[in-house]
Short mmCIF file of C-alpha atoms in Angstrom, two decimals:
data_model
loop_
_atom_site.label_atom_id
_atom_site.label_comp_id
_atom_site.label_asym_id
_atom_site.label_seq_id
_atom_site.Cartn_x
_atom_site.Cartn_y
_atom_site.Cartn_z
CA MET A 8 -25.39 72.10 18.59
CA THR A 9 -22.19 72.40 20.61
CA ARG A 10 -19.46 69.85 21.01
CA LYS A 11 -20.59 69.08 24.56
CA ASP A 12 -24.22 68.55 23.52
CA PHE A 13 -23.16 66.27 20.66
CA LEU A 14 -21.03 64.05 22.90
CA GLN A 15 -23.73 63.89 25.59
CA GLN A 16 -26.40 62.82 23.06
CA LEU A 17 -23.99 60.31 21.53
CA GLU A 18 -23.31 58.79 24.96
CA ARG A 19 -27.03 58.37 25.64
CA ALA A 20 -27.62 56.84 22.20
CA LEU A 21 -24.82 54.32 22.78
CA SER A 22 -26.60 52.82 25.80
CA GLY A 23 -26.59 49.04 25.59
CA LEU A 24 -22.92 48.75 24.69
CA LYS A 25 -20.29 47.87 27.26
CA PRO A 26 -19.23 50.94 29.37
CA GLU A 27 -15.57 50.59 28.42
CA MET A 28 -16.51 50.53 24.73
CA VAL A 29 -18.66 53.68 25.15
CA ARG A 30 -15.78 55.48 26.89
CA GLU A 31 -13.41 54.48 24.08
CA ILE A 32 -15.80 55.81 21.40
CA LEU A 33 -16.37 59.10 23.23
CA SER A 34 -12.64 59.50 23.67
CA ASP A 35 -12.06 58.97 19.94
CA TYR A 36 -14.65 61.60 18.96
CA ASP A 37 -13.41 64.03 21.57
CA GLU A 38 -9.93 63.69 20.06
CA TYR A 39 -11.48 64.13 16.59
CA PHE A 40 -12.96 67.45 17.70
CA ASN A 41 -9.56 68.55 19.07
CA ASP A 42 -7.82 67.71 15.80
CA ALA A 43 -10.45 69.53 13.74
CA LEU A 44 -10.28 72.65 15.90
CA ALA A 45 -6.47 72.57 15.69
CA ASP A 46 -6.81 72.59 11.89
CA GLY A 47 -8.86 75.79 12.13
CA ARG A 48 -12.34 74.29 11.60
CA ASP A 49 -15.33 75.67 13.45
CA GLU A 50 -17.02 73.53 16.15
CA ALA A 51 -20.46 73.91 14.52
CA GLU A 52 -18.98 72.86 11.17
CA VAL A 53 -17.57 69.65 12.69
CA VAL A 54 -20.93 68.84 14.35
CA ALA A 55 -22.72 69.38 11.04
CA ALA A 56 -20.25 67.10 9.21
CA LEU A 57 -20.75 64.28 11.76
CA GLY A 58 -24.52 64.48 11.43
CA SER A 59 -27.10 63.24 13.92
CA PRO A 60 -25.52 61.68 17.04
CA GLN A 61 -28.44 59.17 17.20
CA LYS A 62 -27.82 57.94 13.65
CA LEU A 63 -24.08 57.84 14.29
CA ALA A 64 -24.71 55.74 17.41
CA ARG A 65 -26.80 53.24 15.41
CA GLU A 66 -23.98 52.87 12.87
CA LEU A 67 -21.41 52.44 15.64
CA LYS A 68 -23.59 49.78 17.31
CA ALA A 69 -23.89 47.90 14.05
CA GLN A 70 -20.11 47.91 13.65
CA SER A 71 -19.64 46.79 17.26
CA HIS A 72 -22.11 43.91 16.88
CA TYR A 73 -20.42 42.92 13.63
CA ARG A 74 -17.03 42.72 15.37
CA GLN A 75 -18.60 40.55 18.09
CA TRP A 76 -20.04 38.26 15.41
CA GLU A 77 -16.64 37.98 13.69
CA GLN A 78 -15.08 36.91 17.01
CA HIS A 79 -17.86 34.41 17.76
CA ARG A 80 -20.00 33.40 14.78
CA SER A 81 -23.32 32.36 16.27
CA PHE A 82 -26.91 32.85 15.15
CA ALA A 83 -27.60 35.09 18.17
CA ASN A 84 -24.75 37.47 17.31
CA LEU A 85 -25.79 37.51 13.65
CA SER A 86 -29.37 38.33 14.69
CA ARG A 87 -28.11 41.33 16.69
CA VAL A 88 -26.19 42.55 13.64
CA MET A 89 -29.33 42.18 11.48
CA VAL A 90 -31.44 44.14 13.98
CA SER A 91 -28.78 46.88 14.12
CA ILE A 92 -28.64 47.11 10.32
CA ALA A 93 -32.45 47.19 10.08
CA GLY A 94 -32.46 50.18 12.43
CA LEU A 95 -30.15 52.23 10.19
CA GLY A 96 -32.95 53.40 7.93
CA VAL A 97 -36.54 52.89 6.75
CA LEU A 98 -35.35 51.19 3.55
CA ASN A 99 -33.39 48.54 5.48
CA PHE A 100 -36.38 47.96 7.74
CA PHE A 101 -38.71 47.28 4.81
CA LEU A 102 -36.10 44.98 3.29
CA ALA A 103 -36.12 43.04 6.56
CA LEU A 104 -39.89 42.39 6.43
CA PRO A 105 -39.74 39.93 3.47
CA PHE A 106 -36.79 38.25 5.16
CA LEU A 107 -38.82 37.77 8.36
CA ALA A 108 -41.66 36.30 6.28
CA TYR A 109 -39.13 33.95 4.66
CA LEU A 110 -37.85 32.86 8.10
CA LEU A 111 -41.45 32.15 9.13
CA PHE A 112 -41.91 30.04 5.98
CA LEU A 113 -38.69 28.16 6.72
CA THR A 114 -39.78 27.51 10.32
CA VAL A 115 -43.14 26.16 9.13
CA GLY A 116 -41.25 23.96 6.68
CA TYR A 117 -39.20 22.48 9.53
CA ILE A 118 -42.34 21.86 11.63
CA VAL A 119 -44.26 20.21 8.76
CA SER A 120 -41.27 18.07 7.73
CA LEU A 121 -40.66 16.89 11.28
CA SER A 122 -44.39 16.17 11.71
CA PHE A 123 -44.43 14.06 8.54
CA LEU A 124 -41.27 12.28 9.64
CA VAL A 125 -42.61 11.45 13.12
CA ALA A 126 -46.06 10.45 11.80
CA GLY A 127 -44.55 8.23 9.12
CA LEU A 128 -42.19 6.62 11.62
CA ALA A 129 -45.09 5.97 14.04
CA VAL A 130 -47.20 4.36 11.29
CA VAL A 131 -44.36 2.15 10.02
CA VAL A 132 -43.30 1.07 13.53
CA GLY A 133 -46.93 0.41 14.50
CA TRP A 134 -47.51 -1.63 11.34
CA GLY A 135 -44.34 -3.64 11.90
CA SER A 136 -45.13 -4.21 15.57
CA HIS A 137 -48.64 -5.40 14.77
CA SER A 138 -47.43 -7.68 11.97
CA LEU A 139 -44.65 -9.25 14.03
CA PHE A 140 -46.01 -9.25 17.59
CA GLY A 141 -49.77 -8.65 17.23
CA TRP A 142 -49.54 -5.31 19.05
CA PRO A 143 -51.38 -2.96 19.02
CA GLN A 144 -54.42 -5.25 19.19
CA PHE A 145 -58.11 -4.68 18.58
CA THR A 146 -60.41 -3.90 21.50
CA SER A 147 -64.10 -4.64 21.29
CA ASP A 148 -67.32 -3.13 22.57
CA GLY A 149 -66.42 -1.96 26.08
CA SER A 150 -68.20 -4.88 27.75
CA GLY A 151 -64.91 -6.22 29.02
CA TRP A 152 -64.48 -8.75 26.20
CA TYR A 153 -61.69 -8.11 23.74
CA ILE A 154 -59.59 -9.67 21.00
CA GLY A 155 -55.93 -10.37 21.61
CA ARG A 156 -53.14 -12.92 21.93
CA HIS A 157 -51.89 -15.20 24.69
CA GLY A 158 -51.91 -14.19 28.37
CA ASP A 159 -55.12 -14.91 30.31
CA TYR A 160 -57.20 -15.00 27.12
CA ILE A 161 -59.54 -17.74 26.08
CA GLY A 162 -56.47 -18.30 24.09
CA ARG A 163 -55.24 -21.51 22.61
CA TYR A 164 -57.26 -24.38 21.23
CA GLY A 165 -54.51 -26.99 20.96
CA ASP A 166 -50.83 -26.51 20.20
CA ASN A 167 -51.32 -24.33 17.12
CA GLY A 168 -53.40 -21.90 19.13
CA ALA A 169 -55.91 -19.28 18.07
CA GLU A 170 -54.21 -16.32 16.47
CA MET A 171 -56.94 -14.17 17.96
CA ALA A 172 -58.72 -15.10 21.15
CA LEU A 173 -61.50 -14.05 23.46
CA SER A 174 -60.95 -12.77 26.98
CA SER A 175 -62.52 -10.70 29.70
CA ASP A 176 -61.18 -8.11 32.12
CA LYS A 177 -64.36 -7.56 34.16
CA ASN A 178 -65.37 -9.30 37.36
CA ASP A 179 -68.72 -10.50 35.97
CA HIS A 180 -66.89 -12.58 33.34
CA ALA A 181 -63.76 -13.57 35.23
CA GLY A 182 -63.55 -17.27 35.97
CA GLN A 183 -66.33 -18.32 33.60
CA VAL A 184 -64.22 -19.58 30.70
CA TRP A 185 -60.50 -20.16 30.14
CA ILE A 186 -58.00 -22.59 28.62
CA ASP A 187 -55.89 -24.98 30.69
CA ASN A 188 -53.43 -27.26 28.82
CA GLY A 189 -55.63 -27.41 25.74
CA ARG A 190 -58.77 -28.07 27.79
CA LEU A 191 -61.68 -25.64 27.58
CA MET A 192 -62.68 -24.83 31.18
CA LEU A 193 -66.23 -23.60 31.89
CA ASN A 194 -67.80 -22.34 35.11
CA PRO A 195 -70.97 -20.36 34.29
CA ASP A 196 -72.72 -18.14 36.82
CA ASP A 197 -76.26 -18.91 37.93
CA GLY A 198 -78.63 -18.02 35.10
CA ASP A 199 -75.88 -18.09 32.44
CA ARG A 200 -75.31 -20.96 30.04
CA PHE A 201 -72.76 -22.09 27.48
CA GLU A 202 -73.97 -23.56 24.20
CA LEU A 203 -71.27 -25.49 22.34
CA LYS A 204 -71.16 -27.20 18.95
CA THR A 205 -68.70 -29.91 18.13
CA ARG A 206 -66.89 -30.23 14.83
CA ARG A 207 -69.47 -32.89 13.87
CA GLY A 208 -72.36 -30.49 14.51
CA ASP A 209 -73.56 -32.00 17.78
CA SER A 210 -74.76 -29.72 20.58
CA LEU A 211 -73.56 -29.49 24.17
CA LEU A 212 -75.13 -27.32 26.86
CA VAL A 213 -73.39 -26.29 30.10
CA PHE A 214 -75.26 -24.29 32.76
CA LYS A 215 -75.57 -23.85 36.49
CA GLN A 216 -78.85 -24.30 38.32
CA GLN A 217 -79.15 -23.53 42.01
CA GLY A 218 -75.38 -23.60 42.29
CA LYS A 219 -75.04 -27.02 40.64
CA LEU A 220 -73.29 -27.56 37.32
CA LYS A 221 -75.24 -29.46 34.67
CA VAL A 222 -74.31 -30.75 31.22
CA ASP A 223 -76.85 -31.70 28.53
CA ALA A 224 -75.87 -33.25 25.22
CA SER A 225 -77.67 -34.30 22.05
CA GLN A 226 -75.80 -37.62 22.00
CA PRO A 227 -74.35 -39.75 24.82
CA THR A 228 -70.99 -39.81 23.09
CA VAL A 229 -70.98 -36.02 23.05
CA ARG A 230 -71.77 -35.95 26.78
CA GLN A 231 -68.59 -37.92 27.37
CA LEU A 232 -66.54 -34.99 26.01
CA ALA A 233 -67.36 -33.00 29.15
CA GLN A 234 -65.99 -33.81 32.58
CA ILE A 235 -67.03 -32.13 35.82
CA GLU A 236 -64.11 -31.71 38.22
CA ASP A 237 -63.93 -29.49 41.32
CA GLY A 238 -66.98 -27.48 40.29
CA GLU A 239 -65.70 -26.85 36.76
CA VAL A 240 -66.52 -28.36 33.37
CA SER A 241 -63.52 -29.51 31.34
CA ILE A 242 -63.85 -30.15 27.58
CA ASN A 243 -61.30 -31.06 24.92
CA GLY A 244 -60.90 -27.76 23.07
CA ARG A 245 -60.02 -29.43 19.77
CA ALA A 246 -63.47 -31.03 19.60
CA ILE A 247 -65.34 -27.72 19.78
CA ARG A 248 -66.09 -25.54 16.72
CA GLU A 249 -68.46 -22.96 18.25
CA LEU A 250 -68.98 -21.57 21.76
CA THR A 251 -71.86 -19.29 22.79
CA LEU A 252 -72.29 -17.65 26.19
CA ARG A 253 -75.83 -16.50 26.97
CA GLU A 254 -75.96 -14.42 30.12
CA ASP A 255 -78.97 -13.92 32.34
CA SER A 256 -78.86 -10.20 31.45
CA GLY A 257 -79.52 -10.99 27.78
CA ASP A 258 -75.94 -10.45 26.59
CA VAL A 259 -74.75 -13.02 24.06
CA PHE A 260 -71.18 -13.83 22.98
CA THR A 261 -70.38 -16.33 20.23
CA ALA A 262 -66.94 -17.49 19.03
CA ARG A 263 -66.27 -19.83 16.09
CA VAL A 264 -62.98 -21.50 15.11
CA ASP A 265 -61.84 -23.18 11.90
CA ASP A 266 -60.35 -26.62 11.33
CA ASN A 267 -56.99 -25.35 12.57
CA SER A 268 -58.56 -24.09 15.82
CA ARG A 269 -58.10 -20.45 14.83
CA LEU A 270 -60.78 -17.92 15.75
CA VAL A 271 -62.56 -16.95 12.52
CA GLN A 272 -65.74 -15.25 13.75
CA PHE A 273 -66.86 -13.53 16.88
CA ASP A 274 -70.31 -12.05 17.52
CA ALA A 275 -71.33 -10.14 20.62
CA SER A 276 -74.48 -8.37 21.75
CA ALA A 277 -74.37 -6.48 25.04
CA GLY A 278 -76.43 -3.59 26.34
CA GLY A 279 -77.67 -2.50 22.91
CA THR A 280 -74.21 -2.79 21.36
CA ALA A 281 -73.54 -5.39 18.67
CA LEU A 282 -70.13 -6.54 17.49
CA LYS A 283 -69.38 -8.80 14.53
CA LEU A 284 -65.83 -9.88 13.78
CA ALA A 285 -64.59 -11.97 10.88
CA ALA A 286 -61.07 -12.77 12.05
CA SER A 287 -59.53 -14.37 8.98
CA GLY A 288 -59.88 -14.86 5.25
CA PRO A 289 -59.90 -12.39 2.34
CA LYS A 290 -63.02 -10.65 3.70
CA SER A 291 -61.91 -10.13 7.29
CA SER A 292 -63.95 -7.41 8.96
CA ILE A 293 -65.13 -5.91 12.22
CA LEU A 294 -68.62 -4.40 12.50
CA LEU A 295 -69.65 -2.59 15.69
CA ASN A 296 -73.16 -1.16 16.10
CA ASP A 297 -74.21 0.97 19.04
CA GLY A 298 -77.64 2.49 18.52
CA GLY A 299 -77.32 4.99 15.67
CA SER A 300 -73.54 4.68 15.51
CA ALA A 301 -71.60 2.08 13.56
CA LEU A 302 -67.94 1.27 13.00
CA GLU A 303 -66.84 -1.03 10.19
CA ILE A 304 -63.24 -2.15 9.65
CA SER A 305 -62.50 -4.43 6.72
CA GLU A 306 -59.63 -5.24 4.39
CA SER A 307 -60.75 -2.49 1.99
CA LYS A 308 -62.04 0.32 4.19
CA ILE A 309 -62.63 1.87 7.60
CA ALA A 310 -66.06 3.49 7.94
CA LEU A 311 -67.57 5.38 10.88
CA LYS A 312 -71.21 6.43 10.99
CA ASP A 313 -72.66 8.57 13.76
CA GLY A 314 -76.18 9.67 12.96
CA THR A 315 -75.95 11.84 9.85
CA ASP A 316 -72.14 12.07 10.03
CA HIS A 317 -70.15 9.60 7.96
CA ILE A 318 -66.39 9.19 7.70
CA GLN A 319 -64.87 6.57 5.41
CA ILE A 320 -61.24 5.79 4.65
CA ASP A 321 -60.74 3.55 1.65
CA ALA A 322 -57.66 1.44 1.03
CA LEU A 323 -55.42 2.18 -1.93
CA PRO A 324 -56.42 0.34 -5.13
CA GLY A 325 -55.32 -3.27 -5.02
CA LEU A 326 -54.14 -3.05 -1.40
CA SER A 327 -55.63 -3.83 2.00
CA VAL A 328 -56.07 -1.20 4.69
CA GLY A 329 -52.99 -2.54 6.47
CA MET A 330 -50.78 -2.37 3.38
CA SER A 331 -52.25 1.04 2.51
CA ALA A 332 -51.26 2.25 5.97
CA LEU A 333 -47.73 0.98 5.36
CA VAL A 334 -47.53 2.73 1.97
CA VAL A 335 -48.86 5.98 3.45
CA GLY A 336 -46.46 5.68 6.39
CA LEU A 337 -43.50 5.16 4.05
CA GLY A 338 -44.70 8.10 1.96
CA LEU A 339 -44.90 10.34 5.02
CA LEU A 340 -41.49 9.13 6.17
CA LEU A 341 -39.90 9.84 2.78
CA SER A 342 -41.65 13.22 2.41
CA GLY A 343 -40.59 14.27 5.90
CA ALA A 344 -36.98 13.22 5.30
CA LEU A 345 -36.78 15.01 1.93
CA GLY A 346 -38.47 18.10 3.37
CA LEU A 347 -36.02 18.16 6.27
CA VAL A 348 -33.04 17.85 3.91
CA PHE A 349 -34.42 20.69 1.77
CA CYS A 350 -34.95 22.90 4.85
CA VAL A 351 -31.38 22.24 6.03
CA TRP A 352 -30.09 23.15 2.55
CA LEU A 353 -32.14 26.36 2.57
CA THR A 354 -30.80 27.19 6.04
CA ARG A 355 -27.19 26.83 4.89
CA LEU A 356 -27.91 28.95 1.81
CA THR A 357 -29.64 31.56 3.94
CA TRP A 358 -26.67 31.71 6.28
CA ARG A 359 -24.30 32.44 3.38
CA VAL A 360 -26.59 35.14 1.96
CA LEU A 361 -26.96 36.74 5.39
CA VAL A 362 -23.22 36.84 5.93
CA SER A 363 -22.67 38.49 2.52
CA TYR A 364 -25.44 41.02 3.16
CA VAL A 365 -24.12 41.91 6.62
CA LYS A 366 -20.58 42.42 5.28
CA TYR A 367 -21.92 44.64 2.48
CA GLN A 368 -23.94 46.81 4.88
CA ILE A 369 -21.07 47.16 7.34
CA GLU A 370 -18.74 48.18 4.52
CA LEU A 371 -21.24 50.89 3.51
CA VAL A 372 -21.42 52.18 7.09
CA SER A 373 -17.64 52.13 7.48
CA GLY A 374 -17.28 54.01 4.18
CA LYS A 375 -19.58 56.77 5.39
CA ASP A 376 -17.60 57.12 8.58
CA ARG A 377 -14.39 57.47 6.59
CA GLU A 378 -15.99 60.11 4.37
CA ASN A 379 -17.14 62.06 7.43
CA ALA A 380 -13.72 61.82 8.97
CA ALA A 381 -12.09 63.08 5.76
CA ALA A 382 -14.54 65.97 5.60
#
């Protein structure tokens, strides 16, 4: 190979570097050839001592990228140095494969740690929000009736109020039952009827027949609890323990309160779907049946049955489902935080190892160039 061929191949192999840098390198090697020829060396001997122009170009690129990284130490510049070093030989390339696998492992570690952190934070915030503000709240069977707090709910029996209350968001229920200043207001549709039981166990029936409101009671004194005003029945909410709405369609909704006027049980049957809710006490539970499917939520477990499929989540020993969720959320939060700290520590350690490895490889390349120049 002649001097001209060597320089031409070297110029092509240096593609990707800045043009002014390529011109400077070619000028240096052209001057090197002149010095060698002046010392009486043969052109072919100089070409043989320099070796392959392609390999020389890879070494020069690695050195150039290293100088760029020294001027501006960023991960992108370091990555270019690593790629250049990996291209110097098959051995370096195979050494890079385990490193790439390690980077993949580190990336997965970051993703898992962040996922645990976000999931734990969501669980803890959700638990705190529900405990303090009652949100998120339970939703029932899709019939339009649901359990909640305040707002336009069948909400408060008296000043203490029901912690959980019955409401409707569908037109066929709207305007049938609500609370107004502690008074239970009833306005059933034709064919529907309200069956109420007082705290003394007496019965009271409210229904509409041919557009006219009617009230039947087991005792005259009980009848006096209900007042008909402007086409609505008004009843003192504190006097009522149980309210049942029987619709003409066959749907039935029953709500029961305790001595403190708090909702303690709610049963609903609508369109083949049955819902049972025990709202307070040590055995609080929600049971929803829809044909062959069933959902049960209690203090000790959450169970879902759908035909032959069965999923059950049990609470931690000695804890309720809510407290178990808090413990799991805190565990996820702590695991995610510790995992993230460990990944950051590994990243810093990896950076130091990479810098040492790059310096070592560049020193090897520079040493070879000096040996070639001396030869």
